[in-house]
Amino acid sequence: MAGLGRVLWIDTSCGYTTVGLSEGRRVVGEVGLDLGRSQSTHLPGVVEGLLRSLGVSMQSLDSIGVVVGPGYYTGLRVGVCYAQGLAEAIGVGILPVSTLDAIAAERACYQGPCMSFLRAKMGLLYVAAYGEDLSCGPCWGPLIGEPSWVLKEAEARGIGLAKGPYCEEIDLMHQAGFIVVDVPSPSVRGMLDFAERCSTTAVCPADVRLMYLREPDLGPTPCKHH
């Protein structure tokens, strides 16, 4: 089987829950739900239901892909901890993918160079910028900063395309002539495409770490500190 083999993908980073299955370079099933605060209760059932509907057993998985952040703290912990426990139980590795990387890789609207963003606390944005070749990863970031500072940095780098969940903070980008594409949360296609482009290899479940952006990752002044 070409590509990464049979991979179960999980994302709980942006408030929504996405679960899907890929075989090689093909996405064969995907479910997206707004589970709110009940993610930890319902995530196992969503995974089991998807695999059952596709006639796929847990034991046939080659690896588990999971979004590791940045994003909502509680949601990330739910998704990553579940992926770690499941991977340990069936004896496979984990493919960790950044939220910003997966959003940048959305195939339907990828026209690099671009930047991807997410809302952070205190009116700040998580952001990373990418060049023509996604396989090189972010050329700037991931960082956290005020929207006005993010806008100036993007303009200085010749970036005119921004992708991420719509939020009030990106009104500045519309006003400055940016093309802003609403990507509510990472899709299975985005996760798969980035993992393939970057030749991601599975790691031991115990070695997976959540990606947090805090004070050391703040952009230069002017920026609000937490």
Tab-separated table of C-alpha atoms in Angstrom:
chain	number	residue	atom	x	y	z
A	1	MET	CA	0.000	0.000	0.000
A	2	ALA	CA	1.508	3.358	-1.036
A	3	GLY	CA	2.024	6.318	1.247
A	4	LEU	CA	1.638	6.074	5.002
A	5	GLY	CA	-0.458	2.913	4.939
A	6	ARG	CA	-3.738	2.706	6.851
A	7	VAL	CA	-3.952	5.624	9.264
A	8	LEU	CA	-6.621	6.659	11.735
A	9	TRP	CA	-6.674	10.468	12.034
A	10	ILE	CA	-7.947	12.438	15.038
A	11	ASP	CA	-8.323	16.187	15.540
A	12	THR	CA	-9.835	17.883	18.594
A	13	SER	CA	-7.861	21.141	18.450
A	14	CYS	CA	-10.388	23.781	17.370
A	15	GLY	CA	-13.563	22.932	19.231
A	16	TYR	CA	-14.756	20.410	16.653
A	17	THR	CA	-13.996	16.705	16.544
A	18	THR	CA	-12.743	15.185	13.304
A	19	VAL	CA	-12.038	11.485	12.897
A	20	GLY	CA	-11.090	9.831	9.632
A	21	LEU	CA	-9.301	6.993	7.930
A	22	SER	CA	-6.836	7.091	5.053
A	23	GLU	CA	-5.367	4.254	3.041
A	24	GLY	CA	-2.265	5.248	1.169
A	25	ARG	CA	-3.009	8.666	-0.329
A	26	ARG	CA	-6.771	8.188	-0.270
A	27	VAL	CA	-9.202	9.373	2.418
A	28	VAL	CA	-11.769	6.589	2.739
A	29	GLY	CA	-13.894	7.938	5.570
A	30	GLU	CA	-14.310	11.063	7.684
A	31	VAL	CA	-16.676	12.246	10.418
A	32	GLY	CA	-16.868	15.795	11.785
A	33	LEU	CA	-18.933	16.604	14.881
A	34	ASP	CA	-19.454	19.442	17.328
A	35	LEU	CA	-19.234	17.498	20.587
A	36	GLY	CA	-18.650	20.518	22.806
A	37	ARG	CA	-17.448	19.540	26.261
A	38	SER	CA	-18.376	15.893	25.767
A	39	GLN	CA	-15.394	15.060	23.540
A	40	SER	CA	-13.786	12.782	26.114
A	41	THR	CA	-17.037	10.849	26.544
A	42	HIS	CA	-17.917	10.380	22.888
A	43	LEU	CA	-14.574	10.274	21.037
A	44	PRO	CA	-14.022	6.506	21.520
A	45	GLY	CA	-17.523	5.766	20.228
A	46	VAL	CA	-17.028	8.025	17.197
A	47	VAL	CA	-13.801	6.210	16.316
A	48	GLU	CA	-15.333	2.774	16.787
A	49	GLY	CA	-18.406	3.733	14.770
A	50	LEU	CA	-16.346	5.028	11.844
A	51	LEU	CA	-14.136	1.946	11.695
A	52	ARG	CA	-17.140	-0.356	12.004
A	53	SER	CA	-18.925	1.429	9.154
A	54	LEU	CA	-15.827	0.965	6.964
A	55	GLY	CA	-15.343	-2.660	7.955
A	56	VAL	CA	-11.893	-1.920	9.369
A	57	SER	CA	-10.484	-3.387	12.585
A	58	MET	CA	-8.321	-1.492	15.071
A	59	GLN	CA	-5.626	-4.135	14.688
A	60	SER	CA	-5.302	-3.426	10.960
A	61	LEU	CA	-4.146	0.170	11.512
A	62	ASP	CA	-0.549	1.014	10.609
A	63	SER	CA	-0.445	4.188	12.702
A	64	ILE	CA	-2.561	6.890	14.302
A	65	GLY	CA	-2.304	10.527	13.246
A	66	VAL	CA	-3.271	13.220	15.731
A	67	VAL	CA	-3.222	17.013	15.802
A	68	VAL	CA	-1.008	18.146	18.682
A	69	GLY	CA	-1.668	21.896	18.711
A	70	PRO	CA	-1.760	24.754	19.112
A	71	GLY	CA	-5.426	25.056	19.967
A	72	TYR	CA	-7.869	24.541	22.802
A	73	TYR	CA	-6.057	23.024	25.768
A	74	THR	CA	-8.788	20.640	26.939
A	75	GLY	CA	-9.650	19.436	23.443
A	76	LEU	CA	-6.015	18.798	22.581
A	77	ARG	CA	-5.499	16.763	25.732
A	78	VAL	CA	-8.558	14.650	24.964
A	79	GLY	CA	-7.453	13.841	21.417
A	80	VAL	CA	-3.772	13.274	22.120
A	81	CYS	CA	-4.318	11.199	25.266
A	82	TYR	CA	-6.862	9.012	23.494
A	83	ALA	CA	-4.525	8.536	20.512
A	84	GLN	CA	-1.657	7.616	22.829
A	85	GLY	CA	-3.716	5.067	24.735
A	86	LEU	CA	-5.096	3.480	21.580
A	87	ALA	CA	-1.694	3.359	19.899
A	88	GLU	CA	-0.173	1.676	22.941
A	89	ALA	CA	-3.004	-0.840	23.077
A	90	ILE	CA	-2.691	-1.963	19.438
A	91	GLY	CA	1.082	-1.550	19.175
A	92	VAL	CA	1.437	1.209	16.553
A	93	GLY	CA	3.186	4.576	16.394
A	94	ILE	CA	1.726	8.076	16.208
A	95	LEU	CA	2.012	10.678	13.442
A	96	PRO	CA	1.911	14.078	15.208
A	97	VAL	CA	0.727	17.013	13.083
A	98	SER	CA	0.551	20.704	14.017
A	99	THR	CA	-2.836	22.389	13.730
A	100	LEU	CA	-1.321	25.235	11.709
A	101	ASP	CA	0.485	22.814	9.375
A	102	ALA	CA	-2.714	20.877	8.659
A	103	ILE	CA	-4.671	24.062	7.946
A	104	ALA	CA	-1.936	25.318	5.612
A	105	ALA	CA	-1.992	22.035	3.677
A	106	GLU	CA	-5.708	22.159	2.776
A	107	ARG	CA	-5.408	21.146	-0.873
A	108	ALA	CA	-8.520	22.899	-2.188
A	109	CYS	CA	-7.137	26.333	-1.362
A	110	TYR	CA	-3.370	25.917	-1.180
A	111	GLN	CA	-1.689	28.637	-3.189
A	112	GLY	CA	1.553	29.199	-1.285
A	113	PRO	CA	3.015	31.316	0.045
A	114	CYS	CA	0.352	31.558	2.723
A	115	MET	CA	-0.130	31.769	6.442
A	116	SER	CA	-2.431	29.863	8.739
A	117	PHE	CA	-3.887	31.161	11.975
A	118	LEU	CA	-6.017	30.285	14.998
A	119	ARG	CA	-7.544	32.403	17.716
A	120	ALA	CA	-5.575	32.411	20.963
A	121	LYS	CA	-6.425	34.065	24.281
A	122	MET	CA	-6.541	37.819	24.949
A	123	GLY	CA	-7.303	38.721	21.331
A	124	LEU	CA	-4.075	37.175	20.052
A	125	LEU	CA	-3.534	34.821	17.112
A	126	TYR	CA	-1.497	31.661	16.698
A	127	VAL	CA	0.167	31.968	13.304
A	128	ALA	CA	2.707	30.341	10.996
A	129	ALA	CA	3.803	31.223	7.444
A	130	TYR	CA	4.642	28.842	4.608
A	131	GLY	CA	6.431	29.173	1.279
A	132	GLU	CA	5.818	27.498	-2.060
A	133	ASP	CA	7.055	24.139	-0.744
A	134	LEU	CA	5.101	22.892	2.267
A	135	SER	CA	7.528	20.010	2.759
A	136	CYS	CA	9.972	22.495	4.301
A	137	GLY	CA	7.498	23.248	7.068
A	138	PRO	CA	6.832	26.791	8.339
A	139	CYS	CA	9.285	29.434	7.149
A	140	TRP	CA	8.159	31.665	10.013
A	141	GLY	CA	6.579	30.663	13.297
A	142	PRO	CA	4.655	29.127	14.838
A	143	LEU	CA	4.246	32.190	17.019
A	144	ILE	CA	1.571	34.014	18.943
A	145	GLY	CA	0.946	37.723	18.472
A	146	GLU	CA	-1.456	40.617	18.056
A	147	PRO	CA	-3.381	40.682	14.755
A	148	SER	CA	-1.885	44.055	13.762
A	149	TRP	CA	1.649	42.735	14.229
A	150	VAL	CA	0.808	39.506	12.374
A	151	LEU	CA	-0.557	41.572	9.487
A	152	LYS	CA	2.600	43.679	9.230
A	153	GLU	CA	4.796	40.583	9.245
A	154	ALA	CA	2.708	38.940	6.517
A	155	GLU	CA	2.827	42.037	4.341
A	156	ALA	CA	6.592	42.299	4.778
A	157	ARG	CA	6.952	38.695	3.610
A	158	GLY	CA	4.741	39.099	0.562
A	159	ILE	CA	1.994	36.841	1.885
A	160	GLY	CA	-1.517	37.582	0.652
A	161	LEU	CA	-3.373	34.384	1.530
A	162	ALA	CA	-4.496	33.510	5.053
A	163	LYS	CA	-6.278	30.332	6.136
A	164	GLY	CA	-8.000	29.467	9.398
A	165	PRO	CA	-11.265	29.534	11.354
A	166	TYR	CA	-13.059	32.838	10.940
A	167	CYS	CA	-12.666	35.136	13.945
A	168	GLU	CA	-13.128	38.853	14.587
A	169	GLU	CA	-9.377	39.436	14.750
A	170	ILE	CA	-8.903	38.807	11.031
A	171	ASP	CA	-11.080	41.748	9.959
A	172	LEU	CA	-7.793	43.631	9.650
A	173	MET	CA	-6.682	41.186	6.985
A	174	HIS	CA	-9.835	41.701	4.910
A	175	GLN	CA	-9.369	45.452	5.106
A	176	ALA	CA	-5.765	45.134	3.923
A	177	GLY	CA	-6.760	43.168	0.833
A	178	PHE	CA	-5.837	39.698	2.054
A	179	ILE	CA	-7.564	36.660	0.632
A	180	VAL	CA	-8.901	34.919	3.728
A	181	VAL	CA	-10.081	31.318	3.441
A	182	ASP	CA	-12.281	29.949	6.215
A	183	VAL	CA	-10.922	26.560	7.305
A	184	PRO	CA	-12.980	25.744	10.435
A	185	SER	CA	-10.623	23.004	11.617
A	186	PRO	CA	-8.015	20.593	10.238
A	187	SER	CA	-9.464	18.004	7.873
A	188	VAL	CA	-8.209	14.476	7.316
A	189	ARG	CA	-7.000	15.590	3.875
A	190	GLY	CA	-5.006	18.453	5.388
A	191	MET	CA	-3.436	16.218	8.040
A	192	LEU	CA	-2.613	13.507	5.501
A	193	ASP	CA	-1.209	15.902	2.903
A	194	PHE	CA	1.122	17.614	5.327
A	195	ALA	CA	2.335	14.335	6.814
A	196	GLU	CA	3.079	13.020	3.328
A	197	ARG	CA	4.753	16.192	2.105
A	198	CYS	CA	7.058	16.252	5.120
A	199	SER	CA	7.738	12.493	5.077
A	200	THR	CA	6.492	12.270	8.645
A	201	THR	CA	7.439	9.073	10.446
A	202	ALA	CA	5.532	7.536	13.331
A	203	VAL	CA	6.919	8.058	16.823
A	204	CYS	CA	6.482	6.167	20.066
A	205	PRO	CA	3.190	7.171	21.742
A	206	ALA	CA	5.043	8.134	24.928
A	207	ASP	CA	7.159	10.635	22.972
A	208	VAL	CA	4.214	12.701	21.673
A	209	ARG	CA	3.995	16.176	23.186
A	210	LEU	CA	1.327	18.831	22.927
A	211	MET	CA	2.400	22.029	21.169
A	212	TYR	CA	1.855	24.991	23.459
A	213	LEU	CA	2.708	28.579	22.517
A	214	ARG	CA	3.263	30.797	25.523
A	215	GLU	CA	5.380	33.796	26.583
A	216	PRO	CA	8.637	32.734	24.852
A	217	ASP	CA	6.747	32.359	21.569
A	218	LEU	CA	5.184	35.826	21.599
A	219	GLY	CA	6.013	38.093	18.694
A	220	PRO	CA	7.947	41.284	19.486
A	221	THR	CA	6.277	44.376	20.931
A	222	PRO	CA	3.579	45.519	20.507
A	223	CYS	CA	2.048	42.390	21.967
A	224	LYS	CA	-0.182	41.723	24.929
A	225	HIS	CA	1.202	39.281	27.441
A	226	HIS	CA	-0.971	36.696	29.122
